[in-house]
Amino acid sequence: MKIYCQNIWNKTPCAYRNRVVRELVRDFDADVCFFQECGPETNRKGDGESPIAKLMSDCYTEAYLKAADRNFTPVFYKTDKFNLLDSGYFLYDGLNDANSKSVTWAVLEEKETRKQFVAASTHLWWMYESEKDNQQRLKNVAQLKQFCDEMVLKTGLPIIVGGDFNNGKGSSQGDEPYHKMLEDGFCDIRLIADETTDTPTCVNDYPKALPDNTATPRKYPEYTIDYIFTYNIKNLKAKKFDVLTSEDARKSSDHSPILGIVEF
């Protein structure tokens, strides 16, 4: 199964960047996509011409459409490959700018094999002005774990969660919440994949809009805050983890797409 995960940058103009993201998803032939910063007034409107959900709709369905008007962390899945058995969305408690820090989840069943799993997209608190910001991220981690434990108790299914965790190697936010997740039983597929990379995922730079409605690529990534984790998967085979740093990837957002190929 192929997983595509990216913070697509809640910023206008975005029509061109939305189209670039869609092409990156197409090139990878993703089965499931996790987006963050999918802003209701930006990427979802697509400057009136290229809304991200419309671009995705040729091959993908968005889970939990009831929250589409406010959900910054959607899950998209291949329509012809999966059945949607259940789905939901919730905001993290505590500090939450624009109600963008959330979890969207979907219980998916592969039509051919009948294998079932939970797919979840998330975005943790971002600021790093004081210790209260780090504590908020730790609270996000605790709430995410509580959700995963409840899903395991309810369904017994393996869980794949990807997103922007706003902490990690080389980041200004430090990496305590990341290590807390590992202690709590989450598995970072970057660490176990047969084919992997230590390429960072993010940079303090942005694509710049050009007069022809395209964009310049931002700099190469310098630190890591984006991850794909698994939870409650005993027989996972992580075949590949990758970070896209092509010119198109660097035009699409300040975050590089992260890619995972897993079997379970």
mmCIF file of C-alpha atoms in Angstrom, residues 19-139:
data_model
loop_
_atom_site.group_PDB
_atom_site.id
_atom_site.type_symbol
_atom_site.label_atom_id
_atom_site.label_comp_id
_atom_site.label_asym_id
_atom_site.label_seq_id
_atom_site.Cartn_x
_atom_site.Cartn_y
_atom_site.Cartn_z
ATOM 1 C CA ARG A 19 -2.282 21.127 -9.340
ATOM 2 C CA VAL A 20 1.359 20.327 -8.597
ATOM 3 C CA VAL A 21 0.322 18.354 -5.503
ATOM 4 C CA ARG A 22 -2.194 16.409 -7.592
ATOM 5 C CA GLU A 23 0.510 15.530 -10.126
ATOM 6 C CA LEU A 24 2.865 14.395 -7.364
ATOM 7 C CA VAL A 25 0.116 12.140 -6.009
ATOM 8 C CA ARG A 26 -0.502 10.824 -9.523
ATOM 9 C CA ASP A 27 3.189 10.151 -10.152
ATOM 10 C CA PHE A 28 3.420 8.125 -6.947
ATOM 11 C CA ASP A 29 0.085 6.427 -7.609
ATOM 12 C CA ALA A 30 -0.833 6.781 -3.932
ATOM 13 C CA ASP A 31 -3.495 4.566 -2.388
ATOM 14 C CA VAL A 32 -4.135 6.829 0.605
ATOM 15 C CA CYS A 33 -3.308 10.532 1.020
ATOM 16 C CA PHE A 34 -2.950 12.493 4.246
ATOM 17 C CA PHE A 35 -3.013 16.294 3.898
ATOM 18 C CA GLN A 36 -2.466 19.017 6.498
ATOM 19 C CA GLU A 37 -3.148 22.778 6.248
ATOM 20 C CA CYS A 38 -5.847 22.007 3.697
ATOM 21 C CA GLY A 39 -7.474 25.363 4.403
ATOM 22 C CA PRO A 40 -11.215 25.884 3.785
ATOM 23 C CA GLU A 41 -10.509 29.386 2.435
ATOM 24 C CA THR A 42 -7.351 28.480 0.505
ATOM 25 C CA ASN A 43 -6.560 25.013 -0.874
ATOM 26 C CA ARG A 44 -10.155 23.861 -0.668
ATOM 27 C CA LYS A 45 -11.274 26.838 -2.785
ATOM 28 C CA GLY A 46 -8.243 26.643 -5.059
ATOM 29 C CA ASP A 47 -8.521 30.315 -6.046
ATOM 30 C CA GLY A 48 -11.873 29.452 -7.598
ATOM 31 C CA GLU A 49 -10.393 27.258 -10.307
ATOM 32 C CA SER A 50 -8.532 24.286 -8.802
ATOM 33 C CA PRO A 51 -9.973 23.165 -5.448
ATOM 34 C CA ILE A 52 -7.865 20.307 -4.119
ATOM 35 C CA ALA A 53 -10.850 18.016 -3.479
ATOM 36 C CA LYS A 54 -12.113 18.500 -7.039
ATOM 37 C CA LEU A 55 -8.655 17.742 -8.425
ATOM 38 C CA MET A 56 -8.510 14.571 -6.343
ATOM 39 C CA SER A 57 -12.045 13.435 -7.176
ATOM 40 C CA ASP A 58 -11.140 11.707 -10.445
ATOM 41 C CA CYS A 59 -9.595 8.815 -8.466
ATOM 42 C CA TYR A 60 -10.055 9.568 -4.767
ATOM 43 C CA THR A 61 -12.811 10.021 -2.222
ATOM 44 C CA GLU A 62 -12.497 12.212 0.861
ATOM 45 C CA ALA A 63 -13.383 10.514 4.125
ATOM 46 C CA TYR A 64 -15.870 12.127 6.506
ATOM 47 C CA LEU A 65 -17.316 14.720 4.120
ATOM 48 C CA LYS A 66 -19.443 16.175 6.928
ATOM 49 C CA ALA A 67 -16.372 18.115 8.076
ATOM 50 C CA ALA A 68 -15.103 19.148 4.639
ATOM 51 C CA ASP A 69 -16.071 22.791 5.188
ATOM 52 C CA ARG A 70 -13.715 23.095 8.169
ATOM 53 C CA ASN A 71 -11.299 20.169 8.085
ATOM 54 C CA PHE A 72 -7.620 21.048 7.609
ATOM 55 C CA THR A 73 -6.395 17.417 7.929
ATOM 56 C CA PRO A 74 -8.323 15.329 5.379
ATOM 57 C CA VAL A 75 -7.835 11.711 4.361
ATOM 58 C CA PHE A 76 -8.332 10.776 0.709
ATOM 59 C CA TYR A 77 -8.476 7.155 -0.437
ATOM 60 C CA LYS A 78 -8.612 5.450 -3.838
ATOM 61 C CA THR A 79 -12.273 5.070 -4.678
ATOM 62 C CA ASP A 80 -11.907 1.905 -6.723
ATOM 63 C CA LYS A 81 -9.598 0.179 -4.235
ATOM 64 C CA PHE A 82 -11.227 0.677 -0.831
ATOM 65 C CA ASN A 83 -14.575 0.516 0.893
ATOM 66 C CA LEU A 84 -15.131 3.145 3.581
ATOM 67 C CA LEU A 85 -16.499 1.367 6.670
ATOM 68 C CA ASP A 86 -16.385 4.231 9.152
ATOM 69 C CA SER A 87 -14.815 7.667 9.535
ATOM 70 C CA GLY A 88 -14.571 10.633 11.864
ATOM 71 C CA TYR A 89 -12.840 13.861 12.772
ATOM 72 C CA PHE A 90 -11.996 15.685 15.982
ATOM 73 C CA LEU A 91 -10.103 18.750 17.128
ATOM 74 C CA TYR A 92 -7.291 18.540 19.632
ATOM 75 C CA ASP A 93 -8.098 20.023 23.023
ATOM 76 C CA GLY A 94 -6.264 23.136 24.174
ATOM 77 C CA LEU A 95 -4.383 25.600 21.983
ATOM 78 C CA ASN A 96 -5.634 25.415 18.412
ATOM 79 C CA ASP A 97 -5.108 28.127 15.795
ATOM 80 C CA ALA A 98 -8.012 28.381 13.304
ATOM 81 C CA ASN A 99 -9.144 24.946 14.546
ATOM 82 C CA SER A 100 -6.549 23.439 12.216
ATOM 83 C CA LYS A 101 -4.943 21.022 14.680
ATOM 84 C CA SER A 102 -7.012 17.900 14.379
ATOM 85 C CA VAL A 103 -7.306 14.230 13.480
ATOM 86 C CA THR A 104 -9.281 12.791 10.582
ATOM 87 C CA TRP A 105 -9.644 9.034 10.460
ATOM 88 C CA ALA A 106 -11.120 6.398 8.190
ATOM 89 C CA VAL A 107 -11.655 2.666 8.575
ATOM 90 C CA LEU A 108 -10.865 1.284 5.139
ATOM 91 C CA GLU A 109 -11.317 -2.151 3.631
ATOM 92 C CA GLU A 110 -9.324 -3.195 0.596
ATOM 93 C CA LYS A 111 -11.887 -4.493 -1.884
ATOM 94 C CA GLU A 112 -9.717 -7.245 -3.317
ATOM 95 C CA THR A 113 -8.210 -8.722 -0.151
ATOM 96 C CA ARG A 114 -10.791 -7.592 2.449
ATOM 97 C CA LYS A 115 -7.934 -6.402 4.638
ATOM 98 C CA GLN A 116 -9.019 -3.608 6.963
ATOM 99 C CA PHE A 117 -7.063 -0.824 8.655
ATOM 100 C CA VAL A 118 -7.438 2.645 10.123
ATOM 101 C CA ALA A 119 -5.907 5.584 8.229
ATOM 102 C CA ALA A 120 -5.483 8.888 10.097
ATOM 103 C CA SER A 121 -4.150 12.326 9.195
ATOM 104 C CA THR A 122 -3.069 14.784 11.886
ATOM 105 C CA HIS A 123 -1.392 18.106 12.638
ATOM 106 C CA LEU A 124 0.025 18.957 16.078
ATOM 107 C CA TRP A 125 0.416 22.383 17.715
ATOM 108 C CA TRP A 126 3.137 24.463 16.076
ATOM 109 C CA MET A 127 4.422 27.345 18.219
ATOM 110 C CA TYR A 128 7.684 27.236 20.181
ATOM 111 C CA GLU A 129 7.712 30.443 22.208
ATOM 112 C CA SER A 130 7.685 28.780 25.623
ATOM 113 C CA GLU A 131 7.459 25.448 27.411
ATOM 114 C CA LYS A 132 3.656 25.658 27.296
ATOM 115 C CA ASP A 133 3.890 25.061 23.536
ATOM 116 C CA ASN A 134 5.910 21.901 24.034
ATOM 117 C CA GLN A 135 3.445 20.784 26.705
ATOM 118 C CA GLN A 136 0.591 21.357 24.273
ATOM 119 C CA ARG A 137 2.253 19.067 21.732
ATOM 120 C CA LEU A 138 2.693 16.431 24.436
ATOM 121 C CA LYS A 139 -1.022 16.767 25.209
#
